[in-house]
Short mmCIF file of C-alpha atoms in Angstrom, two decimals:
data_model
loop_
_atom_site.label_atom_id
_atom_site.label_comp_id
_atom_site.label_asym_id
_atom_site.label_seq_id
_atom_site.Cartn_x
_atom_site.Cartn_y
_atom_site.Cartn_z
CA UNK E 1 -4.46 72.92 -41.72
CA UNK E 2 -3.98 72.07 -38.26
CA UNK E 3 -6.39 72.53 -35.56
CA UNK E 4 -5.37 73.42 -31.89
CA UNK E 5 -5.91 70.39 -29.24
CA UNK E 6 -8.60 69.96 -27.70
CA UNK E 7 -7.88 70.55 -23.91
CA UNK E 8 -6.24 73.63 -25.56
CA UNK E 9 -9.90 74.63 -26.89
CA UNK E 10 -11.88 73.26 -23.58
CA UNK E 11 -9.31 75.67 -21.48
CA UNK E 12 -10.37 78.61 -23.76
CA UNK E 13 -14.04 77.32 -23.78
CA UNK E 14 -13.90 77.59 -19.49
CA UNK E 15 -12.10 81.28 -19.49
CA UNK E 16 -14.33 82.47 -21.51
CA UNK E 17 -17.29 80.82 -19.36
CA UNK E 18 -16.05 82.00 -16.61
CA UNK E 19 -15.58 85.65 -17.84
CA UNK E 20 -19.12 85.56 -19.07
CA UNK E 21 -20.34 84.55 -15.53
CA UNK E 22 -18.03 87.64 -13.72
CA UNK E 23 -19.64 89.91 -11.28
CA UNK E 24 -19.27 92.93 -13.65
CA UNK E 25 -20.63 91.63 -16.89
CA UNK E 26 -23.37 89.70 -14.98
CA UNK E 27 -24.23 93.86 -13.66
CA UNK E 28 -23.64 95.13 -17.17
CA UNK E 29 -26.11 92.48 -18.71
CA UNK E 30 -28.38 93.35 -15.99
CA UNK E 31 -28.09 96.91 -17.02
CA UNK E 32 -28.78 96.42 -21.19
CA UNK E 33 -31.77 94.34 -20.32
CA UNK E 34 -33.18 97.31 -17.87
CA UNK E 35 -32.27 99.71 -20.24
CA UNK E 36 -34.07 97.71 -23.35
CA UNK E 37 -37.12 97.64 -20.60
CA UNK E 38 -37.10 101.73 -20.39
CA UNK E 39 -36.03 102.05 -16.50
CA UNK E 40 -33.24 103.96 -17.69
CA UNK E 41 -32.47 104.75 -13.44
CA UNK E 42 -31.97 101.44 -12.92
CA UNK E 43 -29.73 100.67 -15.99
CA UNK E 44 -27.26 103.26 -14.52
CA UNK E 45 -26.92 101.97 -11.10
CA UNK E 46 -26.32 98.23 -12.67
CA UNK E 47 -23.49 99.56 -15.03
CA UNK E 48 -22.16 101.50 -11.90
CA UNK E 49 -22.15 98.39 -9.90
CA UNK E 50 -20.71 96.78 -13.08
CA UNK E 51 -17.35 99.72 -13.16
CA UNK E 52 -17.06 98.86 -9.30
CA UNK E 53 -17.04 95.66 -9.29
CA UNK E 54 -14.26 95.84 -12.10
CA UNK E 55 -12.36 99.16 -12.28
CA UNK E 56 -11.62 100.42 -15.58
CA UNK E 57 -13.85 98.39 -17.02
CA UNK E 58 -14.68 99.98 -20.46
CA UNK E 59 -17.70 98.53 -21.85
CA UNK E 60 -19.39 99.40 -18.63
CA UNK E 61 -17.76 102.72 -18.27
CA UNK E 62 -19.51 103.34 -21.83
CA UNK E 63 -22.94 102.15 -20.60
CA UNK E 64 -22.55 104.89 -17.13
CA UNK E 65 -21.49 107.72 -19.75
CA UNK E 66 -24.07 106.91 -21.75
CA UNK E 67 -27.32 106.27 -19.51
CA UNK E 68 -26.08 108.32 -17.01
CA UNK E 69 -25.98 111.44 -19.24
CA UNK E 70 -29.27 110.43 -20.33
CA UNK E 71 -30.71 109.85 -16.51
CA UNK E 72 -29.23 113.16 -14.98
CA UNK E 73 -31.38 115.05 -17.97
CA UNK E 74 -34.44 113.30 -17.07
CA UNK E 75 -33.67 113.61 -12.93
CA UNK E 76 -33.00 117.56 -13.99
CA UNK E 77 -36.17 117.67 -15.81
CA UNK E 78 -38.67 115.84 -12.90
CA UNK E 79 -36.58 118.66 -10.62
CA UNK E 80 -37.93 121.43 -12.34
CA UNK E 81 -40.89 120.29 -12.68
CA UNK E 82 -41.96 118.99 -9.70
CA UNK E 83 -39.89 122.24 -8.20
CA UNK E 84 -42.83 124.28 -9.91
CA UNK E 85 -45.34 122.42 -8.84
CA UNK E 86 -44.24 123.01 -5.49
CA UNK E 87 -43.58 119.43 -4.41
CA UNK E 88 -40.39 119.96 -2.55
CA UNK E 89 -39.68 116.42 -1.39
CA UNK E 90 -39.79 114.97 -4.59
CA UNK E 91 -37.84 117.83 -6.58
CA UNK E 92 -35.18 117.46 -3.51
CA UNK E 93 -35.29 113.45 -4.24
CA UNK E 94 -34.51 113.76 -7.90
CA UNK E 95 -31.61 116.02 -7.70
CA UNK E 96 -30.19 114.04 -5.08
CA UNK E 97 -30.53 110.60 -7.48
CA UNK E 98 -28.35 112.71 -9.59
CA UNK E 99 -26.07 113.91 -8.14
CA UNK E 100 -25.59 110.58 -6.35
CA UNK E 101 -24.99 109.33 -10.10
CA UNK E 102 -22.69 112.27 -11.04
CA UNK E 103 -20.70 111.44 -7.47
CA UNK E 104 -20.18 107.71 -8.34
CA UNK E 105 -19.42 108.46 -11.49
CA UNK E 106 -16.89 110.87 -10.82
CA UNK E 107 -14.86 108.29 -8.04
CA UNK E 108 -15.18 105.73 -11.18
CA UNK E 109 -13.69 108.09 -13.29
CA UNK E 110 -16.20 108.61 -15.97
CA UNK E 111 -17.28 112.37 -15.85
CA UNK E 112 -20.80 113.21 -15.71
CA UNK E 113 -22.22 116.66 -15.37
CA UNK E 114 -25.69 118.55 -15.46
CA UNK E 115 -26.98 119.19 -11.48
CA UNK E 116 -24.69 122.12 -11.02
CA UNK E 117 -26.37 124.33 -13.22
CA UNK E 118 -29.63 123.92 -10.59
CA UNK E 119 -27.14 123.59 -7.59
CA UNK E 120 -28.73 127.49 -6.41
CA UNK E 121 -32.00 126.43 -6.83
CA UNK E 122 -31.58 122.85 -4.98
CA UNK E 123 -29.73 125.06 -2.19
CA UNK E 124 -32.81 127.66 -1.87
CA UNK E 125 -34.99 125.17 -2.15
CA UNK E 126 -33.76 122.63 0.98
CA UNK E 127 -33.29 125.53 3.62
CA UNK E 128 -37.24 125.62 4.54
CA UNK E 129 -37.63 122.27 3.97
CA UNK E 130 -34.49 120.89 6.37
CA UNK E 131 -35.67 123.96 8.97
CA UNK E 132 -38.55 122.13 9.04
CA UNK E 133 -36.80 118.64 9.45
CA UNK E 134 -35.25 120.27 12.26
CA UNK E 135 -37.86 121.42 14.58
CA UNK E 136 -39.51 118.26 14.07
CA UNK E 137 -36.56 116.61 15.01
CA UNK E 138 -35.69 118.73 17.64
CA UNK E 139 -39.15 118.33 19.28
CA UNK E 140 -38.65 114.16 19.30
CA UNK E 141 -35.25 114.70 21.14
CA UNK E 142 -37.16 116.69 23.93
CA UNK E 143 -39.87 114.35 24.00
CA UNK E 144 -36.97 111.31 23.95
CA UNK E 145 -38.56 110.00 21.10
CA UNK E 146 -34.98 108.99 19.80
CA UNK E 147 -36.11 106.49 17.30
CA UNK E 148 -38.21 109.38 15.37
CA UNK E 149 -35.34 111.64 16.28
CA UNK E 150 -32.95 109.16 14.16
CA UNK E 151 -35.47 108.92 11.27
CA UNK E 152 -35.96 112.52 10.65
CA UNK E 153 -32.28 113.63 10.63
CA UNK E 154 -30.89 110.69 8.63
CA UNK E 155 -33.50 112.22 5.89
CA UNK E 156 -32.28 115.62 6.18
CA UNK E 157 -28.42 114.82 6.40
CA UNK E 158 -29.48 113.11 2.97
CA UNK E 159 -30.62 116.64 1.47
CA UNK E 160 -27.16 118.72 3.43
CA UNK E 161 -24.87 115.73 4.38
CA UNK E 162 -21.78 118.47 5.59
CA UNK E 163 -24.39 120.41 7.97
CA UNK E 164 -22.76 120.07 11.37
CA UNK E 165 -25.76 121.27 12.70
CA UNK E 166 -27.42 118.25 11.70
CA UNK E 167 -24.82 115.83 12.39
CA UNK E 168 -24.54 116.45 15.98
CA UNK E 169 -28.61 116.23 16.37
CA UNK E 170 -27.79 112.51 14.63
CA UNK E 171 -25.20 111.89 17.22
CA UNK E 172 -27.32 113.04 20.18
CA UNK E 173 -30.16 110.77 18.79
CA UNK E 174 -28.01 107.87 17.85
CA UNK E 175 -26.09 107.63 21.16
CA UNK E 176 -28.26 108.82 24.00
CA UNK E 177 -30.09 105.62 23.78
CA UNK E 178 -26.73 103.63 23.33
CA UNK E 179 -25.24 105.72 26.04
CA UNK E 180 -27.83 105.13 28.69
CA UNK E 181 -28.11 101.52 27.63
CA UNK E 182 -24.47 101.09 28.32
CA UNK E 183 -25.31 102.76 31.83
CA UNK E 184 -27.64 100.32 32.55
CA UNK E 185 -25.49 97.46 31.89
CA UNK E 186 -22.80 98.66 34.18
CA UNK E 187 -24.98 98.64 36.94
CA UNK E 188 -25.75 95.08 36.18
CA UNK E 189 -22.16 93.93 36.02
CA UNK E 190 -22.23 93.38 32.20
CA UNK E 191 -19.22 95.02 31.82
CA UNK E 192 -18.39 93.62 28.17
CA UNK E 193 -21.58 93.81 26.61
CA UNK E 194 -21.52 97.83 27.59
CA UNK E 195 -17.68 98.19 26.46
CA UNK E 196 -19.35 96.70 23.01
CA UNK E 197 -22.03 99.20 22.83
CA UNK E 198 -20.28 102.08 22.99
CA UNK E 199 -17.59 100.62 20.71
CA UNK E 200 -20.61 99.60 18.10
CA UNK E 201 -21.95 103.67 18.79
CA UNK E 202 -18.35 104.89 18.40
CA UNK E 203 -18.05 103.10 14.77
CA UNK E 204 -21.37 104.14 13.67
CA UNK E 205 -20.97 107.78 14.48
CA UNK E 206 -17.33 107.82 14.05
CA UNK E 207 -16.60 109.91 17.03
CA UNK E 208 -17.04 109.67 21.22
CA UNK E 209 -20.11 110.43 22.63
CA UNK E 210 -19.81 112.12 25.99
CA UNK E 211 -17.41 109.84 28.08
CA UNK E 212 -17.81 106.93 26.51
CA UNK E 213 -14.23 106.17 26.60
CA UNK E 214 -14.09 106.42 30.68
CA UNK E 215 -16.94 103.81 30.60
CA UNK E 216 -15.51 101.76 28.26
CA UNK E 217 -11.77 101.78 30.25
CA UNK E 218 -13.89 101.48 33.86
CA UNK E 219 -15.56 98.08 32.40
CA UNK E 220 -12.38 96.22 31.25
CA UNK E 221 -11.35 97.59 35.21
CA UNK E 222 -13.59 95.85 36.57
CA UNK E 223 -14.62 93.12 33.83
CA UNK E 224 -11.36 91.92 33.18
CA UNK E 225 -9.86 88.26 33.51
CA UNK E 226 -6.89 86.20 33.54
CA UNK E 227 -6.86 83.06 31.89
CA UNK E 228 -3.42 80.75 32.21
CA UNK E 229 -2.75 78.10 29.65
CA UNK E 230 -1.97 74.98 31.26
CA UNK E 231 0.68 72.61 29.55
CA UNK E 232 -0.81 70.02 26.87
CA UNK E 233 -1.36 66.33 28.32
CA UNK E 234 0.04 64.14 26.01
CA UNK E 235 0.10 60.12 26.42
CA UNK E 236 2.80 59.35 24.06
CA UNK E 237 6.23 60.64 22.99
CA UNK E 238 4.79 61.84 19.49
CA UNK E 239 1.78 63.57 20.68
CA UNK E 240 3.90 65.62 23.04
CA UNK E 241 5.98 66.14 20.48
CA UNK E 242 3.34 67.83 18.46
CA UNK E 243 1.76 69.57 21.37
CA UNK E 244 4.61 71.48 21.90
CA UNK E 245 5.02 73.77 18.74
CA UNK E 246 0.80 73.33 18.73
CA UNK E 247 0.83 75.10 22.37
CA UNK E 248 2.63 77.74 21.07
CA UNK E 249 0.93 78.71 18.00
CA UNK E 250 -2.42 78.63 19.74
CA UNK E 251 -1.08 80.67 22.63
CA UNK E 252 0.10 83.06 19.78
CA UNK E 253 -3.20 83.45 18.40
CA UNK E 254 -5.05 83.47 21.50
CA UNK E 255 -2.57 86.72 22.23
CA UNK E 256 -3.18 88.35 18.93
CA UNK E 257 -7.07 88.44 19.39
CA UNK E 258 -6.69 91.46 21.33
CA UNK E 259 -9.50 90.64 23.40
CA UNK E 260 -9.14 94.29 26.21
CA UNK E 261 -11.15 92.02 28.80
CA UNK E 262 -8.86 88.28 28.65
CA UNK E 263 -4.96 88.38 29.29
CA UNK E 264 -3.20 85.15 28.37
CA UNK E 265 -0.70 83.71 30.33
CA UNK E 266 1.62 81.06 29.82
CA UNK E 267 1.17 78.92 32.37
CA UNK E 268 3.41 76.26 32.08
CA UNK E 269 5.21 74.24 34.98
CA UNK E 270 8.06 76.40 35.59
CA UNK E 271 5.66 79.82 35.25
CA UNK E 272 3.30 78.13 37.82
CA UNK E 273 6.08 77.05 40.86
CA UNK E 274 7.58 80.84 40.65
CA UNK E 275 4.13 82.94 40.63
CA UNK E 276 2.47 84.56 43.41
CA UNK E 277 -0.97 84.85 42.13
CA UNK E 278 -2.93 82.51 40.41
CA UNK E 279 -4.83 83.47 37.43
CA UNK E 280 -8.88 83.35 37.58
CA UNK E 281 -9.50 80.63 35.11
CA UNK E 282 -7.27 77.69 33.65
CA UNK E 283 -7.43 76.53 30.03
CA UNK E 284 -6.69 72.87 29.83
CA UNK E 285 -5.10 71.19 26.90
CA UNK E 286 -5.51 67.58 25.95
CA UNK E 287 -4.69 65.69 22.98
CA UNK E 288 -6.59 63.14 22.54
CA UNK E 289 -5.84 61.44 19.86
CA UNK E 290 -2.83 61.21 17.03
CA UNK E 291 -2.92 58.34 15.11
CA UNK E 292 -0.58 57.71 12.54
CA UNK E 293 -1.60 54.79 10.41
CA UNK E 294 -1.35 53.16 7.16
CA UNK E 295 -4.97 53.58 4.81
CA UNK E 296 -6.15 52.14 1.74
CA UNK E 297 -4.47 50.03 -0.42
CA UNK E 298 -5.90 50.41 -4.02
CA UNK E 299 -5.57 48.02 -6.07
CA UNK E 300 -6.35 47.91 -9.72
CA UNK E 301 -5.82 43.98 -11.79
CA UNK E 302 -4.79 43.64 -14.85
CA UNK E 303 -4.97 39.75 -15.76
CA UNK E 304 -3.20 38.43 -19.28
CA UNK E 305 -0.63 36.81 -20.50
CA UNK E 306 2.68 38.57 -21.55
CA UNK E 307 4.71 37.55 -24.65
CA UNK E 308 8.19 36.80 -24.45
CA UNK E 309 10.68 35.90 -27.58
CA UNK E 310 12.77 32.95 -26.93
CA UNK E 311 15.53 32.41 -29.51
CA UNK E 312 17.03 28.47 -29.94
CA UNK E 313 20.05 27.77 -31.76
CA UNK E 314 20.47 24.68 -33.05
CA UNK E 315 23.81 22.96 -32.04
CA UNK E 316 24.29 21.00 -34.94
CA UNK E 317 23.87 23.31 -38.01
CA UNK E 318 24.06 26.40 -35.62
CA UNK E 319 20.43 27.39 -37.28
CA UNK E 320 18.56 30.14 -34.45
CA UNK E 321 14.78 29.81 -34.53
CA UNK E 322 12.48 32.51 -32.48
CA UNK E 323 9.42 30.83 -30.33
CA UNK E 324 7.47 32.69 -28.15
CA UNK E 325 6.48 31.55 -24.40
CA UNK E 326 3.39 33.17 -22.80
CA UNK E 327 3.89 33.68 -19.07
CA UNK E 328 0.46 33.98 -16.82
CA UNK E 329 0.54 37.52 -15.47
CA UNK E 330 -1.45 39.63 -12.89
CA UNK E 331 -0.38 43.33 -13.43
CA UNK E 332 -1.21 45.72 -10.88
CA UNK E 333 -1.80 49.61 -10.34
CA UNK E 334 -1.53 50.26 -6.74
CA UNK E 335 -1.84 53.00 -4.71
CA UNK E 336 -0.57 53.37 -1.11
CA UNK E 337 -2.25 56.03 1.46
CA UNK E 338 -0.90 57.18 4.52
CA UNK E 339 -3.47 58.36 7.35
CA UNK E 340 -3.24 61.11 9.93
CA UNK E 341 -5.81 62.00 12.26
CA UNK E 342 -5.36 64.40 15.39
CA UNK E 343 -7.63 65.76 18.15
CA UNK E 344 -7.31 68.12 20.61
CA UNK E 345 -9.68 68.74 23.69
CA UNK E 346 -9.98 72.02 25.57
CA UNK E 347 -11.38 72.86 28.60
CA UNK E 348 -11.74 76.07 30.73
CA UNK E 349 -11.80 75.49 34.20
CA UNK E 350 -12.34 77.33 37.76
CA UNK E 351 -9.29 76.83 39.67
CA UNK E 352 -10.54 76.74 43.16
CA UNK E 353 -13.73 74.78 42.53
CA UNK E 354 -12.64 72.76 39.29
CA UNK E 355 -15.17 73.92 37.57
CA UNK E 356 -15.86 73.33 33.84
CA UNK E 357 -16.97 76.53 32.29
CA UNK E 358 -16.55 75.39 28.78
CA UNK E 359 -15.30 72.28 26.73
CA UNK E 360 -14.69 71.93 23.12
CA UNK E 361 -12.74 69.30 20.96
CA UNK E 362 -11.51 69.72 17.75
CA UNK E 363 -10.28 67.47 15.34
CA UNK E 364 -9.36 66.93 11.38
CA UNK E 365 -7.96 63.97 9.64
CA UNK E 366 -5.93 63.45 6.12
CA UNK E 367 -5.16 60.63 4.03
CA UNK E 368 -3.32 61.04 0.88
CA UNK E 369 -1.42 58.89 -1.36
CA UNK E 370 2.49 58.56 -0.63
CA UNK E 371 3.26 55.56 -2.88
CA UNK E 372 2.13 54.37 -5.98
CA UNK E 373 3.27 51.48 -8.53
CA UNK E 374 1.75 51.28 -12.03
CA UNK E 375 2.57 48.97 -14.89
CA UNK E 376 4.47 51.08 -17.37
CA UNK E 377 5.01 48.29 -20.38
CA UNK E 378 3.95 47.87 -24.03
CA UNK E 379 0.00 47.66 -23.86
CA UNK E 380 0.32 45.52 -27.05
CA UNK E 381 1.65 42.40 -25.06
CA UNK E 382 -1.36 42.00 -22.89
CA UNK E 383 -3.21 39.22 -23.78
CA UNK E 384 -6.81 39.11 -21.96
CA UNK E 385 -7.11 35.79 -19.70
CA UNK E 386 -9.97 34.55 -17.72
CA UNK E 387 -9.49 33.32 -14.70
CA UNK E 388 -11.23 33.36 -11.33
CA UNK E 389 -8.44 32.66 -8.92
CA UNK E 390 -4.81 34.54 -9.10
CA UNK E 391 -3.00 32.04 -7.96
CA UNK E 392 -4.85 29.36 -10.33
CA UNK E 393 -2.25 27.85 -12.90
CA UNK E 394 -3.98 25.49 -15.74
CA UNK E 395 -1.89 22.26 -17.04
CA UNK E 396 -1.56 24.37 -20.43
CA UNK E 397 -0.05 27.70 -19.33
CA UNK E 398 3.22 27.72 -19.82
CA UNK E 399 4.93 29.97 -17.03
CA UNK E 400 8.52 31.06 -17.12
CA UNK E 401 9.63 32.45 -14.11
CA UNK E 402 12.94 33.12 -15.47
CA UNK E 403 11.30 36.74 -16.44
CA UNK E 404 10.57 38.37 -13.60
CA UNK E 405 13.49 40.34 -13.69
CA UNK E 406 11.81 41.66 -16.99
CA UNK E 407 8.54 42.19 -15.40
CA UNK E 408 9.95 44.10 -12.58
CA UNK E 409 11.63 47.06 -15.04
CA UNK E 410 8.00 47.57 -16.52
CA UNK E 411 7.03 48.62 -13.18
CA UNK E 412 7.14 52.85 -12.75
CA UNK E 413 7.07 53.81 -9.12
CA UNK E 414 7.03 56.64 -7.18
CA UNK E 415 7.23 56.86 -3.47
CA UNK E 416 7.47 60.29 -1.68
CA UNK E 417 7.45 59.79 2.39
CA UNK E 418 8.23 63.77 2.81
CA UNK E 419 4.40 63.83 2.10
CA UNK E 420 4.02 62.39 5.71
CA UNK E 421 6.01 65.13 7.24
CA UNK E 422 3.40 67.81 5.12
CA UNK E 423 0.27 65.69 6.15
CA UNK E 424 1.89 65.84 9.94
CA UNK E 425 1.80 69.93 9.54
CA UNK E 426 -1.25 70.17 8.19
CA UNK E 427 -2.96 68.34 10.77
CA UNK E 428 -1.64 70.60 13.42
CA UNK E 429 -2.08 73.55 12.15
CA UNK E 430 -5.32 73.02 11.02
CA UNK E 431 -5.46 72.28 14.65
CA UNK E 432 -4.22 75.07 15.93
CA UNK E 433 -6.98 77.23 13.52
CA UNK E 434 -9.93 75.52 14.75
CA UNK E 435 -8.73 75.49 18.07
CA UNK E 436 -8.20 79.42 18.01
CA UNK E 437 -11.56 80.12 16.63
CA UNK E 438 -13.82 77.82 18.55
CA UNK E 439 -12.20 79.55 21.81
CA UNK E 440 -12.17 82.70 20.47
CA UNK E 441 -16.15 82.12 20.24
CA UNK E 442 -16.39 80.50 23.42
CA UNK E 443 -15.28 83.61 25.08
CA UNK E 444 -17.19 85.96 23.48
CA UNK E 445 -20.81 83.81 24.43
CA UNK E 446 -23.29 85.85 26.43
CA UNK E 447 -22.24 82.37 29.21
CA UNK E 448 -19.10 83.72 30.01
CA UNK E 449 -17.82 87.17 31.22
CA UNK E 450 -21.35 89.37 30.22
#
């Protein structure tokens, strides 16, 4: 019988460890061991996290149908209940924590039903309840007490989330504070920080409050810049080389940021004799370093002796007799690295007073092997010596340097240059990456255009 190999069994052995450690059956786990434990609520949202976090996913799916049949019943059950009892927050609570299972469950595409057989009773039993949300909310608007506002209409939008009604008292007590804060910082020249506000208030509420939008286009008016990008000082031929296509990119990037308050401009040498305007800040481009340099040299001895046949014919009887000479060897296993480090300095300056406003460098460096030479021969003909010195040759070796040709072909090497060219790309655009983001977060500090 044969038995599979074993990296063949250790691959299968890491699948299957990784499987085990998955998001989903890490949640689905979670869930048996909540379920075992009786909080049969919990169990369901753990194998609904389990389905989402891998669709189709049928074990799980089987745990959702089966605990969240189950949990509906008992959610159904507390409704009426507590519905009798006339504790209307808590009957409203449980039949929203099922229908918020039944919902999931649905987009997940395991059916669940039971809450709309006591849909007409959940109905009838909100309206006092969310008139009575409303006045209280509609007294903390009057008093501007927009933080209770928010509070009591998030819980009644949870009760009647497609009440309009509602909504817009959200809205009012969502973005009147944002609204006025904006306002405020117009007044104080922070022109960005209010475009963000209302943009942050327009993606929370997913619609324009009042006229947002006219604030938001009169502060990149007034807020926004021009920055030119200067031409890349380079000492050497090669780093200019590299700062071209580098320049580019970064200008590229710096472009696709989108940023409604910065316009790029290439400002190169040609650009800068022909315009008539200057633009209000200069980003300066320096690489500092490139180095291109030979690393490590690994080297890996193998000391011995190496066996070679040498067959004598006699010249008188024309007999052939095999002796064996033992040449002193030194095998080696080398690897050769190449190195390539680059740097690039910005800076962002005030044309008319030189001013620094902000200077970053960035930098990365690679090594990686590009040759290598390993001995490739019959391990069998190694004979261990014991020497101290490589070069040491004792009155009893016997060395025949008529071999080398032999030792040579048990040599394999490999030696790939092209890897320099890779290591030359990588550097730059790694470059041109670290470059983007650090200015990309220099310009949005709280230091520079508020």
């Amino acid at each position: 019988m044969r038995y599979p190999p074993l990296k063949t069994l250790t691959a299968i052995f890491l699948i299957a460890l990784l499987a085990a450690c998955s998001p989903a059956n890490k949640a689905l786990k979670h869930s048996k061991s909540l379920a075992k434990s009786g909080l049969t609520y919990e169990a369901t949202l753990a194998a609904l996290d389990a389905v989402e976090a891998k669709p189709n996913y049928k074990k799980a799916m089987v745990q959702v149908k089966t605990l969240g049949t189950k949990e509906i019943q008992n959610q159904m059950r507390e409704f009426n209940e507590l519905r009798t009892a006339g504790e209307t927050v808590g009957a409203l609570d449980a039949y929203v924590r099922a229908w918020d299972i039944e919902q999931r469950a649905a987009n997940l595409g395991v059916l669940l039903t039971g809450t709309s057989a006591h849909a007409s009773d959940f109905a009838n039993l909100r309206i006092g309840y969310i008139q009575e949300l409303d006045g209280k909310g509609q007294a903390a608007l009057q008093s501007e007490d927009f933080t209770a506002a928010e509070r009591i209409y998030v819980r009644a939008l949870n009760y009647d989330p497609e009440n309009e009604s509602l909504r817009a008292s959200w809205v009012t007590a969502v973005g009147e504070p944002a609204y006025r804060e904006a306002q405020s910082l117009m007044t104080e020249s922070k022109y960005r920080t209010a475009y963000i506000v209302l943009e942050d208030l327009e993606r929370l509420t997913e619609t324009t409050y009042k006229d947002a939008r006219d604030i938001q286009s009169k502060a990149v008016k007034k807020g926004s810049v021009t920055i030119g990008v200067r031409d890349v000082l380079a000492p050497t031929r090669q780093e200019l080389d590299v700062a071209r296509g580098l320049r580019s990119d970064l200008i590229s990037n710096l472009i696709g940021t989108q940023d409604p308050f910065i316009a790029w401009i290439d400002w190169n040498e040609k650009n800068r004799y022909e315009a008539t305007e200057q633009p209000d800040y200069l980003l300066e481009l320096e690489m500092t370093n490139w180095r291109e340099m030979p690393g490590v040299r690994t080297s890996y001895e193998r000391k011995g002796y190496r066996r070679v046949a040498i067959v004598t014919k006699d010249p008188d009887t024309g007999a052939k007799a095999t002796t064996y000479d033992y040449q002193k060897v030194i095998y080696h296993d080398i690897d050769f690295k190449y190195l390539v480090h680059g740097a690039l300095r910005m800076a962002l300056v005030e044309p008319t007073t030189k001013e620094v406003l902000v200077s970053r460098e960035v930098e990365d460096i690679v090594e990686r092997t590009i040759a290598t030479a390993q001995y490739s021969g019959d391990a069998t003909n190694i004979y261990p010596g014991h020497w101290t010195n490589r070069s040491e040759d004792k009155p009893s070796d016997v060395v025949n340097h008529s071999g080398k040709a032999v030792l040579t072909s048990r040599f394999r090497t490999s030696n790939n240059p092209r890897i320099i060219y890779q290591m030359q790309e990588q550097i730059r655009n790694s470059l041109v990456k670290k470059a983007s983001i650090t200015m990309f977060e220099a310009m949005h500090s709280s230091t520079f255009l508020p």
